Short mmCIF file of C-alpha atoms in Angstrom, two decimals:
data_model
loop_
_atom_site.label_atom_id
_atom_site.label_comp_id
_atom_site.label_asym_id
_atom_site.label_seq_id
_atom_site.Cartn_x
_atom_site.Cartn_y
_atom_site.Cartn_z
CA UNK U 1 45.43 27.88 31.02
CA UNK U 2 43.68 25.33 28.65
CA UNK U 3 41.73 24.07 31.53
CA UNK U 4 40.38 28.12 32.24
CA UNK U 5 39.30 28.50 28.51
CA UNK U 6 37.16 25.22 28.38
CA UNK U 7 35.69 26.14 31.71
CA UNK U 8 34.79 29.27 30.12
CA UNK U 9 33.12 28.49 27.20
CA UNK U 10 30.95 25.70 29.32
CA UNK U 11 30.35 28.52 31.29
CA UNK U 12 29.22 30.61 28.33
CA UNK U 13 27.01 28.02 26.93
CA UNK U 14 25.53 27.50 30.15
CA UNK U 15 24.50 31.03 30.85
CA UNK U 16 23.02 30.98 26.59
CA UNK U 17 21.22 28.06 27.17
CA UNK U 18 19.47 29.02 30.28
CA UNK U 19 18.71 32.61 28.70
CA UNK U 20 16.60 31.37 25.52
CA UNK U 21 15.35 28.41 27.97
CA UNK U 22 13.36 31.69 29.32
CA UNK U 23 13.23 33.79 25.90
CA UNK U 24 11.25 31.17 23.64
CA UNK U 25 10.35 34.31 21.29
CA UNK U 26 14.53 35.46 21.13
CA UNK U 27 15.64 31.87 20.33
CA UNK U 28 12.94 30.80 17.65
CA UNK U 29 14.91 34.04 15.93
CA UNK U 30 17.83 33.24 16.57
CA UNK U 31 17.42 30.00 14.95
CA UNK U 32 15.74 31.13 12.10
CA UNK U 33 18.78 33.82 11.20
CA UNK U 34 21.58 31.34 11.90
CA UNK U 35 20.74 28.07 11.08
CA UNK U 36 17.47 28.63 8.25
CA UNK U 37 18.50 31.87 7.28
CA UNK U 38 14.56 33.32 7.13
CA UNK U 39 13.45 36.20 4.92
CA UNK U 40 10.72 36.84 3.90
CA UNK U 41 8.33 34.86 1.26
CA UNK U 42 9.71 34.83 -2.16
CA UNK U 43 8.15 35.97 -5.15
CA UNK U 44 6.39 33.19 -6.98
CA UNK U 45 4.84 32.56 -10.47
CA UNK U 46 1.13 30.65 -10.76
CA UNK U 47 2.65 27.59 -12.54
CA UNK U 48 1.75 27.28 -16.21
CA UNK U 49 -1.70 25.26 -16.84
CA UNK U 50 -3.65 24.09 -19.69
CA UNK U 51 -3.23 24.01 -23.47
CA UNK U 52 0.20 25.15 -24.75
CA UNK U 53 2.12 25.07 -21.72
CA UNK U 54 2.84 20.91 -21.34
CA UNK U 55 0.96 20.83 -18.01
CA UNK U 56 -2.71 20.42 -16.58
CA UNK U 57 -2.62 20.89 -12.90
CA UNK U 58 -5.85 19.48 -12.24
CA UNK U 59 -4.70 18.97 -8.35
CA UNK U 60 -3.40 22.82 -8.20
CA UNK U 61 -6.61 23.86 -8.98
CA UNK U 62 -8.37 21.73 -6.54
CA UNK U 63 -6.37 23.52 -3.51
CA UNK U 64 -6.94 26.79 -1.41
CA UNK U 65 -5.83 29.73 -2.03
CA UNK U 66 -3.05 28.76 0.67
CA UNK U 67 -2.28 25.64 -0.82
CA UNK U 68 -2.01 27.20 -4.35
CA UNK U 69 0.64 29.64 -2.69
CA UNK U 70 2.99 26.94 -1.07
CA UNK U 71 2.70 24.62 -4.02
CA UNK U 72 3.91 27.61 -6.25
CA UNK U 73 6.47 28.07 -4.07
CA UNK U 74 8.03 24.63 -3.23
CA UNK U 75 7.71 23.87 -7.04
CA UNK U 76 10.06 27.34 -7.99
CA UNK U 77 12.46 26.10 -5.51
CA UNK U 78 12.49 22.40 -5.42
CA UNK U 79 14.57 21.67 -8.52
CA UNK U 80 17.71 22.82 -6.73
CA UNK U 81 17.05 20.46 -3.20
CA UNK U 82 17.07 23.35 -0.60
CA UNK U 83 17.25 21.00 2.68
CA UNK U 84 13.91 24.09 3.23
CA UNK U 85 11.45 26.10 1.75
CA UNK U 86 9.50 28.96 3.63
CA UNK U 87 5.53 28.21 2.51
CA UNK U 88 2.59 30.33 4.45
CA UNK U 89 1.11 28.39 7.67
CA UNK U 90 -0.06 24.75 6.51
CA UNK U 91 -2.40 22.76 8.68
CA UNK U 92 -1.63 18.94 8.75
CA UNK U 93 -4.81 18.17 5.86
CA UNK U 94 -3.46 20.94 3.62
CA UNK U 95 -0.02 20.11 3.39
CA UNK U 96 -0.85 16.33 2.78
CA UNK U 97 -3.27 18.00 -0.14
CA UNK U 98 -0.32 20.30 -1.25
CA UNK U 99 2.28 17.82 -1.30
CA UNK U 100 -0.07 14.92 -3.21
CA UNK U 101 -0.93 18.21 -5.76
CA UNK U 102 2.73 18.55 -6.60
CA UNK U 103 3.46 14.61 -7.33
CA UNK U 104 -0.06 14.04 -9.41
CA UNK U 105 0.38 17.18 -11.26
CA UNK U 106 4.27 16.78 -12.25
CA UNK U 107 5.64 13.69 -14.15
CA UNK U 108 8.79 14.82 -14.65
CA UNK U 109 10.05 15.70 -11.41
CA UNK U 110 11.50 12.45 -10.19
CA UNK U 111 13.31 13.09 -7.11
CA UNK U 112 11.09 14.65 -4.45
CA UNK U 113 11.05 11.96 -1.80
CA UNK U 114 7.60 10.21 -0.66
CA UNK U 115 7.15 12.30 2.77
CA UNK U 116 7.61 15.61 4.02
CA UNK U 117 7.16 17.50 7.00
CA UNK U 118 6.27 21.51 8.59
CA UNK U 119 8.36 23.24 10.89
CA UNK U 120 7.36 26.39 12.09
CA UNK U 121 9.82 28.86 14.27
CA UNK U 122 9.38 32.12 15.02
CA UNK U 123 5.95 32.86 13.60
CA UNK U 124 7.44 31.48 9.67
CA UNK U 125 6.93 27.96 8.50
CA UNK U 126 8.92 25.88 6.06
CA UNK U 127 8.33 22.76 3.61
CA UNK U 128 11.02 19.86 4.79
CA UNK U 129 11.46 17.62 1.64
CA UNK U 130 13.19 14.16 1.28
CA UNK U 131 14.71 13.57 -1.62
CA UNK U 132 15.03 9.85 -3.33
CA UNK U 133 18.69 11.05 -5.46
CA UNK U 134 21.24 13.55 -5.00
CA UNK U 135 20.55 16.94 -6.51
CA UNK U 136 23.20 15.90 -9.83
CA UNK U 137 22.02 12.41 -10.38
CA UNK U 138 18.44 14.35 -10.80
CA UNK U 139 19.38 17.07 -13.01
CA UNK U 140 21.05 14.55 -15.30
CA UNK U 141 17.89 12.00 -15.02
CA UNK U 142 15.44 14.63 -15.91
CA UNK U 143 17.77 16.11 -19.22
CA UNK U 144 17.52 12.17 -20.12
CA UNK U 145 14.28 12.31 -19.64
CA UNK U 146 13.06 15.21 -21.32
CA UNK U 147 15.22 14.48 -24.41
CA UNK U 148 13.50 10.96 -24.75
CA UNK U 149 10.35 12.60 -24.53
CA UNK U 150 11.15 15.32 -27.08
CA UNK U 151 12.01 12.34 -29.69
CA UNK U 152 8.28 10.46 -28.97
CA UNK U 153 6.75 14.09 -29.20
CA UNK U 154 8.01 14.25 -32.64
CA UNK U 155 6.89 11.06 -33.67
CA UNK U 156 3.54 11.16 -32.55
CA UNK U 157 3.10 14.71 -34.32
CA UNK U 158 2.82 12.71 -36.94
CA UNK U 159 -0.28 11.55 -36.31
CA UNK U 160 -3.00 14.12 -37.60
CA UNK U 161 -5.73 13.96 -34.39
CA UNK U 162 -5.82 13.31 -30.81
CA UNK U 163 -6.90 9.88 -30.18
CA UNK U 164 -4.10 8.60 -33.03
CA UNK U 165 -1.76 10.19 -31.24
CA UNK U 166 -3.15 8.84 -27.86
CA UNK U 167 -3.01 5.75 -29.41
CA UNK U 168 0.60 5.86 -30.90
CA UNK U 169 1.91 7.24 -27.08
CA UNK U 170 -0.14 4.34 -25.39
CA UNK U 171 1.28 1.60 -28.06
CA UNK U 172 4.69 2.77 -27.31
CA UNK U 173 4.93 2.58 -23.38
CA UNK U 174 3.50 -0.85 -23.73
CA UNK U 175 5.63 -2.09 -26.35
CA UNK U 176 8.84 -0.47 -24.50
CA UNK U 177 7.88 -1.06 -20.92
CA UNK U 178 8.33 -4.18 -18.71
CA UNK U 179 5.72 -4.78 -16.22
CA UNK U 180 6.91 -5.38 -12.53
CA UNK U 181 5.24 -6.45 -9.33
CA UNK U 182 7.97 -5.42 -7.53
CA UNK U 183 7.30 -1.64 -6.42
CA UNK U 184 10.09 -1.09 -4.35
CA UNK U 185 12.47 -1.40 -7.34
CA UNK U 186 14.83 2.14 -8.29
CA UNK U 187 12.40 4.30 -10.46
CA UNK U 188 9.55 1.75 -10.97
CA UNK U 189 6.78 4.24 -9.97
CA UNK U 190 7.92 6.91 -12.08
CA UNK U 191 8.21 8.17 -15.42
CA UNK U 192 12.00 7.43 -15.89
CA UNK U 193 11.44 4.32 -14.94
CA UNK U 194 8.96 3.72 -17.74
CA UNK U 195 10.39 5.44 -20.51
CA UNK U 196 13.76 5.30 -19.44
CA UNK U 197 14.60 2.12 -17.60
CA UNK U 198 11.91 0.02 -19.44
CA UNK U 199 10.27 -1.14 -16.31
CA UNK U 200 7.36 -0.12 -14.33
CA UNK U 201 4.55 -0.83 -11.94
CA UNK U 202 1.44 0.86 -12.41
CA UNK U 203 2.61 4.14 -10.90
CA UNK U 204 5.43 4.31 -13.59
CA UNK U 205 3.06 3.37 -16.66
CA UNK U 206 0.46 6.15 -16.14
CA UNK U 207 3.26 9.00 -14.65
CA UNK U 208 5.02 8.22 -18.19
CA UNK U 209 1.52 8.61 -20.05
CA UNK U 210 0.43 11.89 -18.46
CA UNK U 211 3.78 13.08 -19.02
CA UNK U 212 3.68 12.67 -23.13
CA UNK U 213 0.90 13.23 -23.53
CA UNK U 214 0.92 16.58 -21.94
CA UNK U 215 3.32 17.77 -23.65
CA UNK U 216 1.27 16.74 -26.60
CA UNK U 217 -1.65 19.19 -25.69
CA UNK U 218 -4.17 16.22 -24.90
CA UNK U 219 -5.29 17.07 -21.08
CA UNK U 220 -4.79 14.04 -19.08
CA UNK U 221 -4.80 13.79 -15.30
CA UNK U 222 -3.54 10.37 -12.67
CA UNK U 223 -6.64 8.59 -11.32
CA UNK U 224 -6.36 6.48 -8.27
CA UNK U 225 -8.03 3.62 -6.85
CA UNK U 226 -8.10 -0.09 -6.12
CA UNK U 227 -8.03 -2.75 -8.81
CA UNK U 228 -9.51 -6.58 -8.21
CA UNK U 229 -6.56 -8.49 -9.32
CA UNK U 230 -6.43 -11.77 -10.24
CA UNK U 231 -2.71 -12.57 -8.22
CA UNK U 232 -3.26 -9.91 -5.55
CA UNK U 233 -6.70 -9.46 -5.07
CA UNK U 234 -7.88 -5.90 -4.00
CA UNK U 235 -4.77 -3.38 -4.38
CA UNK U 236 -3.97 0.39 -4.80
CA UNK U 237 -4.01 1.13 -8.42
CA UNK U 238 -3.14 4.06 -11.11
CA UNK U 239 -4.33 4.85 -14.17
CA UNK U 240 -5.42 7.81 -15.95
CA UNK U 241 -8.10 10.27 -17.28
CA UNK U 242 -7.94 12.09 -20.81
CA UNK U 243 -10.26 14.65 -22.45
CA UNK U 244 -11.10 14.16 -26.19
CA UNK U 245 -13.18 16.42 -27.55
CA UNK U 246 -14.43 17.26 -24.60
CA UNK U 247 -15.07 14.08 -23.30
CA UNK U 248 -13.69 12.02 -20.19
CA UNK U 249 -11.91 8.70 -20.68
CA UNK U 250 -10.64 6.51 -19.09
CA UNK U 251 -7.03 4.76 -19.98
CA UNK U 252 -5.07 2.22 -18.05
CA UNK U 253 -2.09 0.90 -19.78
CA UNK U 254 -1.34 -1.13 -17.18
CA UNK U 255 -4.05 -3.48 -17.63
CA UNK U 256 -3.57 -3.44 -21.43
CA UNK U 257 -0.40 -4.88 -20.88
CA UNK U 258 -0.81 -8.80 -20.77
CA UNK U 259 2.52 -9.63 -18.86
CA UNK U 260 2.44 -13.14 -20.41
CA UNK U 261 2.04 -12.12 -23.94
CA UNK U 262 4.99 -9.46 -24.85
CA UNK U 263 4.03 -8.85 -28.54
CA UNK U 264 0.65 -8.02 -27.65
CA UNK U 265 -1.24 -4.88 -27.21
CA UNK U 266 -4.70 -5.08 -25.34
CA UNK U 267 -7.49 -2.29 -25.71
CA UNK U 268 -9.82 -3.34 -23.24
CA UNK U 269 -8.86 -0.43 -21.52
CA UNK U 270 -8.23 2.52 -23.96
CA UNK U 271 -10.39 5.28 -23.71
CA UNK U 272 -13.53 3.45 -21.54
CA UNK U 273 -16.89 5.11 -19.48
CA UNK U 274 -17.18 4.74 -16.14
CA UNK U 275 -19.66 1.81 -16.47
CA UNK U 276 -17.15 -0.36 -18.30
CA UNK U 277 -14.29 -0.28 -16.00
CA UNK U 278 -16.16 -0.45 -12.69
CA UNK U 279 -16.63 -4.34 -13.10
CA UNK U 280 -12.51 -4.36 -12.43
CA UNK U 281 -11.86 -0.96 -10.68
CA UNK U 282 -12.92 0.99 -7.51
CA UNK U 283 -12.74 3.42 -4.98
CA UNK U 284 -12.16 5.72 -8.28
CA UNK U 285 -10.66 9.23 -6.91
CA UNK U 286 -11.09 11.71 -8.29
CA UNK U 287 -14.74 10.74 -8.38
CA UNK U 288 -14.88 11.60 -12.64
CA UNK U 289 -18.11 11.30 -15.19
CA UNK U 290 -17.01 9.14 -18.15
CA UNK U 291 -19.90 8.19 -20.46
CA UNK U 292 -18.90 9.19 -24.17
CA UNK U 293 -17.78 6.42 -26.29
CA UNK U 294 -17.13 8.23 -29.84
CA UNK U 295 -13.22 7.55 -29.07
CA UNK U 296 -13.82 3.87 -27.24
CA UNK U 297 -11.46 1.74 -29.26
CA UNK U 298 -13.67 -0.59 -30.10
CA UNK U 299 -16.03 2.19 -31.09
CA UNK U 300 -13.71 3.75 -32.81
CA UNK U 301 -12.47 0.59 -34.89
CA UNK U 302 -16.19 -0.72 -35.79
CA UNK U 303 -14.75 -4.01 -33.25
CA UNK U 304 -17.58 -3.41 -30.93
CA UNK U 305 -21.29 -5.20 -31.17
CA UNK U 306 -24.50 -5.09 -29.98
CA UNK U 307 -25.37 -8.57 -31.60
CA UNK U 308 -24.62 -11.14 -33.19
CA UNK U 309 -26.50 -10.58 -36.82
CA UNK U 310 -25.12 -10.72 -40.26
CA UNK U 311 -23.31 -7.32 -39.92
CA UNK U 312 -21.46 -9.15 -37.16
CA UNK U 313 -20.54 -11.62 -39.27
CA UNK U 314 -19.41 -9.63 -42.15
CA UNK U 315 -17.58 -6.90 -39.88
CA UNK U 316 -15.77 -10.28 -38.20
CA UNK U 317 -15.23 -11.51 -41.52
CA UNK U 318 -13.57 -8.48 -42.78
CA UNK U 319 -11.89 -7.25 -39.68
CA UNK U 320 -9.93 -10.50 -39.37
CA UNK U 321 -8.66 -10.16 -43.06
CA UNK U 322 -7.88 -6.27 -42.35
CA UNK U 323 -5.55 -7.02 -39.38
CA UNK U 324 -4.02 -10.46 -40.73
CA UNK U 325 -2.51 -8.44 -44.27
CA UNK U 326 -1.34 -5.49 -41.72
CA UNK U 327 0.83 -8.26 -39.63
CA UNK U 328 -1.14 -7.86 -36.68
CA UNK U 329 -0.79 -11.09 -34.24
CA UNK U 330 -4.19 -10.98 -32.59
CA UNK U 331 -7.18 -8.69 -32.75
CA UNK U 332 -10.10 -7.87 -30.33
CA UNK U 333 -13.65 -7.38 -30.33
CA UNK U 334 -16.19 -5.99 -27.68
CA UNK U 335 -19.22 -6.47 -26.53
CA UNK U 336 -22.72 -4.52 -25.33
CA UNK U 337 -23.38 -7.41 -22.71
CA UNK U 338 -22.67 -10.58 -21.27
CA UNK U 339 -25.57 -11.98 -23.54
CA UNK U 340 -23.81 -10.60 -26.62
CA UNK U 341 -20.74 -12.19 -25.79
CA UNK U 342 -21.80 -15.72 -25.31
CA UNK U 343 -23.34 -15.58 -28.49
CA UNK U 344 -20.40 -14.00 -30.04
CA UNK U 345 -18.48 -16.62 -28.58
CA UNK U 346 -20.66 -19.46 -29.93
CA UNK U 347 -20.70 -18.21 -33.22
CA UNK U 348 -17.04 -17.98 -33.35
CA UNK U 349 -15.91 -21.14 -31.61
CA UNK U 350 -18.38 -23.53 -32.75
CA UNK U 351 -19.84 -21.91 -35.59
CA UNK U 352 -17.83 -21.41 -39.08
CA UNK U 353 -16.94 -18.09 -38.50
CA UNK U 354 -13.88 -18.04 -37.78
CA UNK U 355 -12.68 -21.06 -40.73
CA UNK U 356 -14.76 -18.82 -43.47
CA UNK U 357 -12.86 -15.49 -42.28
CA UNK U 358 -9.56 -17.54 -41.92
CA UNK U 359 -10.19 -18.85 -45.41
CA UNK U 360 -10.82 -15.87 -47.09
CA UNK U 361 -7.85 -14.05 -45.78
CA UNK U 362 -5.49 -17.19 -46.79
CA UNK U 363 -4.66 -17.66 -43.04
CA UNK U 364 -5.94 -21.71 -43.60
CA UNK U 365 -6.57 -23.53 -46.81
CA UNK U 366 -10.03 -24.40 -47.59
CA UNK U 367 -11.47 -27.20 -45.77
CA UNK U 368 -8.21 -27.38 -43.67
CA UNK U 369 -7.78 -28.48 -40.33
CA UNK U 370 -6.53 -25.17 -37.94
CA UNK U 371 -6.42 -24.85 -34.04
CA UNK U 372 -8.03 -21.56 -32.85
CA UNK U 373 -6.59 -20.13 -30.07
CA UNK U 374 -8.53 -17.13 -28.38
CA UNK U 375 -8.64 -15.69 -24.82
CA UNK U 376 -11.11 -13.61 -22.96
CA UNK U 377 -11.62 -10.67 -20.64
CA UNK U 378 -14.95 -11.60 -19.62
CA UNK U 379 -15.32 -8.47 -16.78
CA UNK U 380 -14.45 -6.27 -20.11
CA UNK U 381 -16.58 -8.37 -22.48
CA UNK U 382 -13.83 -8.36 -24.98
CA UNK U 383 -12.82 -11.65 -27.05
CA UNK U 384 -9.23 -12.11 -28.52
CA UNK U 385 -8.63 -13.90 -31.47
CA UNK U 386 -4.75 -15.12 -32.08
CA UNK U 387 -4.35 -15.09 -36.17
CA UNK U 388 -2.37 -18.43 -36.66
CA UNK U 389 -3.60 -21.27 -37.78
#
């Protein structure tokens, strides 16, 4: 009797099998009702943009109307890791843009996985994510998260304007944050693994910048490119944009992170045009005017020089004795042009300078000997002076 049932249900299998082998139409719906349960396209909400809501979805906005639609619709759903989400027809080229529109314009969602793929059956289509953790261990990285960002929120409210608290949020990661080489580390490309974890590559630093300072009301966006690097040569690099007063910036924390100095804080790369980080970076995507200077750092600081006169001198002089009774370790100055700097540098090393401004902040006693230790970014034209004696 056992031996009739099997040979019945082969039998029955058979005869299904060879029936939708000739009905394509009848089994593409019968696997959408039994195994991805199809309805029809959700509701969605256009995700919340600009000032006031925490987000600027600079890549939403660059999609099709299409696009726009599945990205509203994968990001409603994807908190909860569906193993599929129906999205309107997709070509190749616009999921790629849709799925790269979710990841640049969300910091804070950690776990969708790096690839995806589009089934269609039956005439409806559906987003296939990966996902890096398990839908818990997400849920209860994000809360951390978020919390840990709530706390820096509140302390850079503090600050009364924009680029302070630019500045405060940009101190911070790079005074927290570790930087690694190694990219295929847990959480190093993202924002946990910046804020959270204390270690990051470049992916992680400007993921955890965009993040805060979103939520902060300062528009900021990722940029991508390739950096010349002085270990690696030509890689893949991220950084940011921000908006100040109207005005584009550039920001990469990454390089104002000197891996072999811990206790110090670079600003060759806080809030730059176009023309001064091109020396070092490439390829720049999106393709972004940055000209303004007003919030440069340098600008901003009265550290930056277009020569070498007595105002030079004097604004050396002082800044040195400024930053030495604050604490500060080091301090930087900028430079119009490679002509500026040499002279800069000239004055400074083999000039009195640096003994008179040492001398009149008490760093050295008159006519003492001192060693003066510097170091230089010549492709940013910046000069570092280390206050010891």
């Amino acid at each position: 009797m056992k031996k009739r049932s099997v040979a019945l249900v082969l039998t029955a299998v058979i005869i299904i099998s060879l029936y939708f082998a000739f009905n394509k139409g009848l089994f593409n719906a019968f696997f959408d009702v039994v195994f991805l349960n199809s309805s029809e396209l959700t509701q969605y909400a256009v995700p919340e943009s600009g000032k006031g809501t925490g987000f600027f979805r600079h890549s939403y906005e660059s999609l099709d109307e299409t696009g726009k639609q599945a990205y509203a619709l994968i990001l409603q759903s994807v908190k909860e890791h569906p193993q599929r989400i129906r999205i309107p027809k997709l070509n190749s080229e616009q999921l790629n843009a849709v799925f790269l529109a979710l990841s640049y314009d969300n910091p804070g969602m950690l776990c969708l996985g790096s690839d995806c793929r589009l089934i269609s059956r039956g005439g409806k289509h559906y987003f296939i994510p990966t996902y890096s953790e398990s839908v818990d261990i997400c849920k209860a990285r994000t809360l951390q998260l978020e919390e840990e960002v709530a706390k820096i929120k509140a302390q850079a409210l503090e600050y009364k304007g924009d680029y302070e608290k630019e500045k405060f949020v940009h101190d911070l990661i790079i005074r927290n944050c570790n930087y690694t080489y190694d990219t295929e580390k847990p959480n190093v490309n993202s924002a946990y693994g910046a804020i959270i974890q204390k270690e990051a590559a470049c992916e992680g630093y400007s993921r955890a910048f965009q993040l805060i300072l979103a939520k902060l009301d300062i528009d900021v966006r990722l940029v991508t490119g390739k950096a010349v690097d002085e270990i690696e040569g030509t890689v893949g690099h991220m950084w940011n944009m921000v908006v100040l007063d109207g005005d584009n910036y550039f920001v990469d924390l990454t390089w104002d992170d000197p891996v072999s100095q811990e206790s110090i804080i670079g600003y060759s790369y806080f809030n730059v045009t176009g023309d001064m980080i091109k020396a070092t970076h490439l390829q720049i995507q999106p393709q972004i005017e940055c000209v303004a200077v007003k919030h440069n750092y340098f600008v901003k600081e009265n550290r930056f020089f277009n020569d070498t006169d007595s105002y030079f001198e004097n604004r050396v002089k002082s800044a040195v004795g400024y930053a030495y009774s604050r604490g500060e370790k080091s301090i930087e100055f900028r430079f119009n042009s490679r002509a500026t700097y040499e002279a800069a540098k000239e004055k400074m090393i083999n000039g009195d300078l640096i003994r008179n401004a040492y001398e009149l902040c008490g760093l050295i006693k008159k006519n003492s000997g001192f060693t003066l230790n510097y170091s230089e970014n010549i492709s940013a034209l910046t000069f570092r002076l280390y206050l010891e004696a």
